[in-house]
Short mmCIF file of C-alpha atoms and ligand atoms in Angstrom, two decimals:
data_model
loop_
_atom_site.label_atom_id
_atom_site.label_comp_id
_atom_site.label_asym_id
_atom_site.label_seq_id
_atom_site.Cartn_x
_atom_site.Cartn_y
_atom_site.Cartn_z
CA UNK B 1 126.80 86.75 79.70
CA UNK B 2 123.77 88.69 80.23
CA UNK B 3 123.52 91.60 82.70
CA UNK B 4 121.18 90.13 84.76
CA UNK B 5 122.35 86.97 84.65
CA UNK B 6 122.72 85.15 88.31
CA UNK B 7 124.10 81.58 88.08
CA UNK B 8 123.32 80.90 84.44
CA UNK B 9 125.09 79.33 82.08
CA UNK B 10 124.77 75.93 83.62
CA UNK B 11 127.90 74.15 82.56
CA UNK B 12 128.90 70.00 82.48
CA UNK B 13 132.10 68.98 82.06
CA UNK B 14 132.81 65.34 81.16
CA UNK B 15 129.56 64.07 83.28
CA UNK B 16 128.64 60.37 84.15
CA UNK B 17 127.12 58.69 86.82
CA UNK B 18 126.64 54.97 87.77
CA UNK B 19 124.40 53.71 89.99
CA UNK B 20 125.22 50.15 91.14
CA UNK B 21 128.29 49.70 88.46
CA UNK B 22 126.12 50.20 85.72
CA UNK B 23 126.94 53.64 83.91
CA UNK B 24 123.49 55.27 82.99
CA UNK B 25 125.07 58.93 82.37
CA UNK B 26 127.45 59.13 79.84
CA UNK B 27 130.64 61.67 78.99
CA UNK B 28 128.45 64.65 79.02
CA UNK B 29 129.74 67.71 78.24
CA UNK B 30 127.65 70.97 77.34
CA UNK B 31 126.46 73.89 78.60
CA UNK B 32 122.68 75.60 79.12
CA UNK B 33 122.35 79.19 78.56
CA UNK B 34 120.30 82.22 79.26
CA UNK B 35 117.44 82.14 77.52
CA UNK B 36 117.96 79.02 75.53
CA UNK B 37 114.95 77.02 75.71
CA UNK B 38 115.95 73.23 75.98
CA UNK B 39 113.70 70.07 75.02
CA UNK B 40 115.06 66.84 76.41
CA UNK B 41 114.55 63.95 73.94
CA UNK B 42 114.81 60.09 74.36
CA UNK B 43 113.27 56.93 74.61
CA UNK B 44 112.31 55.60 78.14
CA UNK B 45 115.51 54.92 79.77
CA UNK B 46 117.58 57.33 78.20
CA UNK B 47 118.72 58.82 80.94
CA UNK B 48 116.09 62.34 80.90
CA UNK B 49 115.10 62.43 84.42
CA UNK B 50 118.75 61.45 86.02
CA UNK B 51 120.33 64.32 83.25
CA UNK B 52 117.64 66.62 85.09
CA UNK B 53 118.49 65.53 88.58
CA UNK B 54 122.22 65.72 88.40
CA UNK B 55 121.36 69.39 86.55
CA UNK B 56 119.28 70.56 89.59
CA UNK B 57 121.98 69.82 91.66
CA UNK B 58 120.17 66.71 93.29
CA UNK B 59 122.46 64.01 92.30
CA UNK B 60 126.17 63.88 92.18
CA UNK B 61 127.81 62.60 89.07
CA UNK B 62 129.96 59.81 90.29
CA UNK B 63 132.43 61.63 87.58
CA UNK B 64 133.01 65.12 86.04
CA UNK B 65 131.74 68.88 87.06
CA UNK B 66 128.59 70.35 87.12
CA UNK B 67 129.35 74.29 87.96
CA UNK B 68 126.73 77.04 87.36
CA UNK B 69 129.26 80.29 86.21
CA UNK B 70 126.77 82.87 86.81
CA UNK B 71 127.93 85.50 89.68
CA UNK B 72 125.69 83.72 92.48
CA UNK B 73 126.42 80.00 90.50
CA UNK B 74 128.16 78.76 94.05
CA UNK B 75 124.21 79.33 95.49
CA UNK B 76 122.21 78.35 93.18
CA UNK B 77 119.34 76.95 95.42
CA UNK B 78 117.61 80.16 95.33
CA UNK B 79 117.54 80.74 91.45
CA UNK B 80 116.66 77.30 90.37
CA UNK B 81 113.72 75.04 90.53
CA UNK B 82 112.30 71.47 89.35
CA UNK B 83 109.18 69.72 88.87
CA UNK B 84 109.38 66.15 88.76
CA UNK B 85 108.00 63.31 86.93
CA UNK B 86 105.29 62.89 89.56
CA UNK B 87 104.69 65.53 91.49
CA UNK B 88 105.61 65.78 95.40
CA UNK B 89 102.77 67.40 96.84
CA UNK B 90 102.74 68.50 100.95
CA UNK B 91 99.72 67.05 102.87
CA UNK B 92 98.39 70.86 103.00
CA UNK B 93 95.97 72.68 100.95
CA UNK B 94 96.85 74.05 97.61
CA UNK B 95 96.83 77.43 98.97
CA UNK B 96 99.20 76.17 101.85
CA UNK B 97 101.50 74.39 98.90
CA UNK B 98 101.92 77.53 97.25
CA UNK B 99 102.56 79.38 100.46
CA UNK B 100 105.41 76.81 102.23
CA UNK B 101 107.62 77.16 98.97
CA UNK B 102 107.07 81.32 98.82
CA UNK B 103 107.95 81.41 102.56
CA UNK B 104 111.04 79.29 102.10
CA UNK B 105 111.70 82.06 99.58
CA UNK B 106 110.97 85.21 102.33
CA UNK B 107 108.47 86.66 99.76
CA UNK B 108 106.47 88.74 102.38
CA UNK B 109 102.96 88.27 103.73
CA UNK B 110 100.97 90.53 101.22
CA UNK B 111 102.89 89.64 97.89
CA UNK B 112 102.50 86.18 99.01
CA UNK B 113 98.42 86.44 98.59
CA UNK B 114 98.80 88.04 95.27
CA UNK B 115 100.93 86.09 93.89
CA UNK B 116 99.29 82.68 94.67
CA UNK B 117 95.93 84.24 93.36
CA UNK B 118 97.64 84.93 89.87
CA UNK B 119 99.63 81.71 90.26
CA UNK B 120 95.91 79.31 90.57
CA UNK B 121 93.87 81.94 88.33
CA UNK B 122 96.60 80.89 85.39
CA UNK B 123 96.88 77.03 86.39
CA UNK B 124 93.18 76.96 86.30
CA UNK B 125 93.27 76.12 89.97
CA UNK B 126 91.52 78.85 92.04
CA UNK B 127 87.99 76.91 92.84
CA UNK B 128 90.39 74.05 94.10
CA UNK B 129 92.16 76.72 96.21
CA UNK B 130 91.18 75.11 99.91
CA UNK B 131 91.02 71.44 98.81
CA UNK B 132 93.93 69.19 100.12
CA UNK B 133 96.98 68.82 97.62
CA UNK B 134 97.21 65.31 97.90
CA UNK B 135 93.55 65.01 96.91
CA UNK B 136 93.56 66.67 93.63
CA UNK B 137 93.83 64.26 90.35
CA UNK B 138 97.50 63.67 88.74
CA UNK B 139 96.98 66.48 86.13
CA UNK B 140 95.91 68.74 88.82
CA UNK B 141 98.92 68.48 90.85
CA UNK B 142 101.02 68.60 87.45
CA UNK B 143 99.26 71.90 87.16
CA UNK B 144 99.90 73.07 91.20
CA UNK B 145 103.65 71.54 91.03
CA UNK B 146 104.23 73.98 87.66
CA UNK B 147 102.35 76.95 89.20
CA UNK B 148 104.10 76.51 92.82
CA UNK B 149 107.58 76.55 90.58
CA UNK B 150 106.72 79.42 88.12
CA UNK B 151 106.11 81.69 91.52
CA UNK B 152 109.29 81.32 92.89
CA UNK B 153 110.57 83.35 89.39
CA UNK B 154 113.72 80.93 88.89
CA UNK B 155 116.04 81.96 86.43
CA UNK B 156 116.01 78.15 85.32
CA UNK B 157 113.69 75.76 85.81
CA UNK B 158 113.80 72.08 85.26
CA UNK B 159 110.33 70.28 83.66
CA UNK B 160 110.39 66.49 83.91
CA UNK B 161 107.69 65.52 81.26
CA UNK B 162 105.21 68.43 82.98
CA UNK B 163 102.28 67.23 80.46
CA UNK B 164 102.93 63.65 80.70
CA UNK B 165 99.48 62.82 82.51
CA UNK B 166 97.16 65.80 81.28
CA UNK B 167 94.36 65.86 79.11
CA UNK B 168 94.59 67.84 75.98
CA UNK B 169 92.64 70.92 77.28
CA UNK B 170 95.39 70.76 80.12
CA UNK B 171 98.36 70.08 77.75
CA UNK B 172 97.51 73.70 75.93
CA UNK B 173 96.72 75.40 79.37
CA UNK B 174 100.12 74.27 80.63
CA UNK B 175 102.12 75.15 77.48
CA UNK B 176 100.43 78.31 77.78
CA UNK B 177 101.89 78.79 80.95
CA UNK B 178 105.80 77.66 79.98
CA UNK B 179 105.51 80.47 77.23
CA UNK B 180 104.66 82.65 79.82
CA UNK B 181 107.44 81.20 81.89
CA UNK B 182 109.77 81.73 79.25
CA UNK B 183 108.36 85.30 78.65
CA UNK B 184 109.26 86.60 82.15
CA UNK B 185 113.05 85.58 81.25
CA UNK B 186 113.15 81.83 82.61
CA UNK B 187 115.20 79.42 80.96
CA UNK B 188 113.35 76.42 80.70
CA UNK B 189 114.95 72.58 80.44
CA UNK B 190 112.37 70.37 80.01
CA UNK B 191 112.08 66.16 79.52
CA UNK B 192 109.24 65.52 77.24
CA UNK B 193 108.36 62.44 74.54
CA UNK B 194 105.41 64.79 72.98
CA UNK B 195 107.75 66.00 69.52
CA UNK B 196 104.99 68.47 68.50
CA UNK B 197 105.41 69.98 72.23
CA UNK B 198 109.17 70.20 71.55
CA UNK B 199 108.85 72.02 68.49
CA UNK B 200 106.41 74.82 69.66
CA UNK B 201 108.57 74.89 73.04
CA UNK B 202 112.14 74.23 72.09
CA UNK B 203 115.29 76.90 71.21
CA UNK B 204 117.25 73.67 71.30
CA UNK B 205 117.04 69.86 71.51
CA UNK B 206 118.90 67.60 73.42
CA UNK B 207 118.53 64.14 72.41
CA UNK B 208 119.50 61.10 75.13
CA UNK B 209 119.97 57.62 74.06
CA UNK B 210 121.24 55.23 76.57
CA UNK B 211 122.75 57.89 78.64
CA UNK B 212 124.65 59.44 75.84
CA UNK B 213 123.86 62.82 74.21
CA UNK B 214 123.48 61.75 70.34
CA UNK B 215 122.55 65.26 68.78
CA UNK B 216 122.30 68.63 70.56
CA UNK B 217 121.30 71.23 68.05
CA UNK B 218 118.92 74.43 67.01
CA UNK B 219 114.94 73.14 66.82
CA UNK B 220 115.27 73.66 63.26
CA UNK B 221 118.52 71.71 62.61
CA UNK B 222 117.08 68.65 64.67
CA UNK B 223 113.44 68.58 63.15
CA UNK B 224 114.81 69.53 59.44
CA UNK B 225 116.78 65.90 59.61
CA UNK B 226 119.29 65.74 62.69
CA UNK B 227 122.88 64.33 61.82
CA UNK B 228 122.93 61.03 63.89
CA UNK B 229 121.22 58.16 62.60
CA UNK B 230 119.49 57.15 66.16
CA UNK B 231 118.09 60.58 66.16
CA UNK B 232 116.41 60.16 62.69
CA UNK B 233 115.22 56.82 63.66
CA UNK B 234 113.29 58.45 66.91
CA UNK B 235 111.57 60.76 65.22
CA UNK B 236 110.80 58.27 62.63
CA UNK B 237 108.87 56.62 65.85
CA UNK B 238 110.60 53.36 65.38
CA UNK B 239 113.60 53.92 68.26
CA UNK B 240 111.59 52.35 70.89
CA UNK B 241 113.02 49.97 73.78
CA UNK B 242 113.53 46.77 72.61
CA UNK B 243 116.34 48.28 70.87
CA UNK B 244 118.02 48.72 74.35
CA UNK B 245 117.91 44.72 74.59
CA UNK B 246 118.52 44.11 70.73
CA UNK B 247 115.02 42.24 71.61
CA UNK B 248 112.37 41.69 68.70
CA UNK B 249 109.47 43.60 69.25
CA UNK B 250 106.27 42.45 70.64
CA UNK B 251 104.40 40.75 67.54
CA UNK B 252 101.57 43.69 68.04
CA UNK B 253 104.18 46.50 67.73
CA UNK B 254 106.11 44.82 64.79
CA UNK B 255 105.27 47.47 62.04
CA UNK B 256 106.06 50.64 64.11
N1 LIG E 301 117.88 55.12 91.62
C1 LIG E 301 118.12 54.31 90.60
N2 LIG E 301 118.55 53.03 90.81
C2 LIG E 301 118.81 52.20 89.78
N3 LIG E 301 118.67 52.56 88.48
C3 LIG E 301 118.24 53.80 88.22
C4 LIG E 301 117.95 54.74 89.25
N4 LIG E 301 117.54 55.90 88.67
C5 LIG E 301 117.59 55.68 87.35
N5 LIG E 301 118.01 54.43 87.07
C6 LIG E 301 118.19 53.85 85.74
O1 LIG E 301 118.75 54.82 84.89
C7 LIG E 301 118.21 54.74 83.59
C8 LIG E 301 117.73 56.12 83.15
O2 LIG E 301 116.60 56.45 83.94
P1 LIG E 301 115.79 57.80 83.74
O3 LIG E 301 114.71 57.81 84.76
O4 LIG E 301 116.73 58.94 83.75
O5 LIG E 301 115.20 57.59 82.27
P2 LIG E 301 114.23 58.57 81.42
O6 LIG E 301 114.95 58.90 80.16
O7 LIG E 301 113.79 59.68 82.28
O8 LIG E 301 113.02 57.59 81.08
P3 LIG E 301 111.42 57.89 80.98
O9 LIG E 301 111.18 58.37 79.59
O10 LIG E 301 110.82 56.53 81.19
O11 LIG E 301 111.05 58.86 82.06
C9 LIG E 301 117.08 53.72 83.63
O12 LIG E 301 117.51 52.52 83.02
C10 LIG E 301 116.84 53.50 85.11
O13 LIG E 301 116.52 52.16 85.39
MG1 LIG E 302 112.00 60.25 83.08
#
């Protein structure tokens, strides 16, 4: 374990959860260290965003453990943080989003201003600085909901598909920033269906399929042919949902 390590390694032991008797988290068992970038892979329903949830610490698994064994792992609040899917903006000004979640951290008064300056400056946000969160487009608040994360200087932070709704100009500005992220020592564990994204991003892949974890292996292992035959098939493109149902697929879709 690293020196400076707080509540990292993350670990899950035997994980599932059901919501409404249907099991949609499988048997999980692994563990997320220092410095070990992870990519989340899976087809919609997989289970990504629940798998990030019960990670964060916002769900409990209606079965196994889910125990960060860093020194400070028994508070993790602090250390960790999580942008979702869509973002949750506060009905305050960008400048007042970035300030709520550095006051809930007690950063004081004058580190506060620099840091949010740095924090827009890099998100490509500063001219938007005074306008109401709520207001700005999807991909903006992406952008805020990263930037308002990255200041709080987690040791791990979860990324539910963070480019999901940008535009390709906004895609490289925001991978710019996770490498910059990952630079100042975060772990990052990040959802995302963009493969080329996982490859530049990844240490290691995790891939989901129908709450189960198929293949969880080195960037190199998984995009040089991973082991499980599921796996292949996704990044073949043709694991898509109507597998899920054993359904044909829609007669426009039929030679993906
Ligand atoms: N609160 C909930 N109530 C009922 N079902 C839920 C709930 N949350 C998740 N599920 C179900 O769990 C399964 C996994 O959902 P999840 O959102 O984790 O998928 P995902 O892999 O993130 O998909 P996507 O790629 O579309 O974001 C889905 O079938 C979903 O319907
Ligand atoms: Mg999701």
């Amino acid at each position: 374990m690293p020196n400076n390590t707080k509540i990292l390694p993350l670990d899950l032991k035997n994980v599932s959860h059901s919501i409404n008797g249907m099991r949609y988290i499988k048997d999980i068992t692994l563990q997320l260290g220092t410095n070990v970038n992870t990519m989340i892979l899976g087809p919609n329903g997989a289970g990504k965003s629940l798998f990030l949830r019960i990670c964060h610490g916002l769900i409990t698994p209606s079965q196994g453990e889910v125990k960060f064994l860093g020194p400070s792992g028994a508070q993790p609040k602090k250390y960790q943080a999580m942008v979702f899917q869509k973002p949750v903006m506060l009905q305050r000004s960008v400048i007042g989003n970035m300030e709520f979640a550095l006051k809930s951290q007690k950063i004081p008064k004058n580190r506060m201003v620099s840091i949010i300056e740095e924090t827009l400056e890099a998100t490509g946000l500063s001219r938007l600085a005074k306008v109401s969160a709520r207001e700005l487009s999807t991909g903006e608040q992406q952008r805020l909901a990263i930037g308002r994360a990255w200041s709080l200087k987690p040791e791990i932070l979860f990324l539910d598909e963070p480019t999901a709704n940008l535009d390709p100009a906004a895609t490289h500005v925001v991978e710019k920033i996770i490498n910059e992220i990952k630079k100042s020592g975060t772990t990052i564990v990040m959802a995302t269906h963009d493969l080329g994204q996982a490859k530049r991003l990844a240490d290691n892949i995790l891939f989901l399929y129908r709450g189960r974890v198929l293949e969880n292996s080195s960037v190199e292992t998984f995009f040089s042919g991973p082991k499980n035959d599921l796996a292949q098939s996704f990044l073949r493109g043709e694991l898509l949902w109507w597998h899920r149902q054993k359904l044909k697929p829609p007669s426009e879709l039929r030679n993906h």
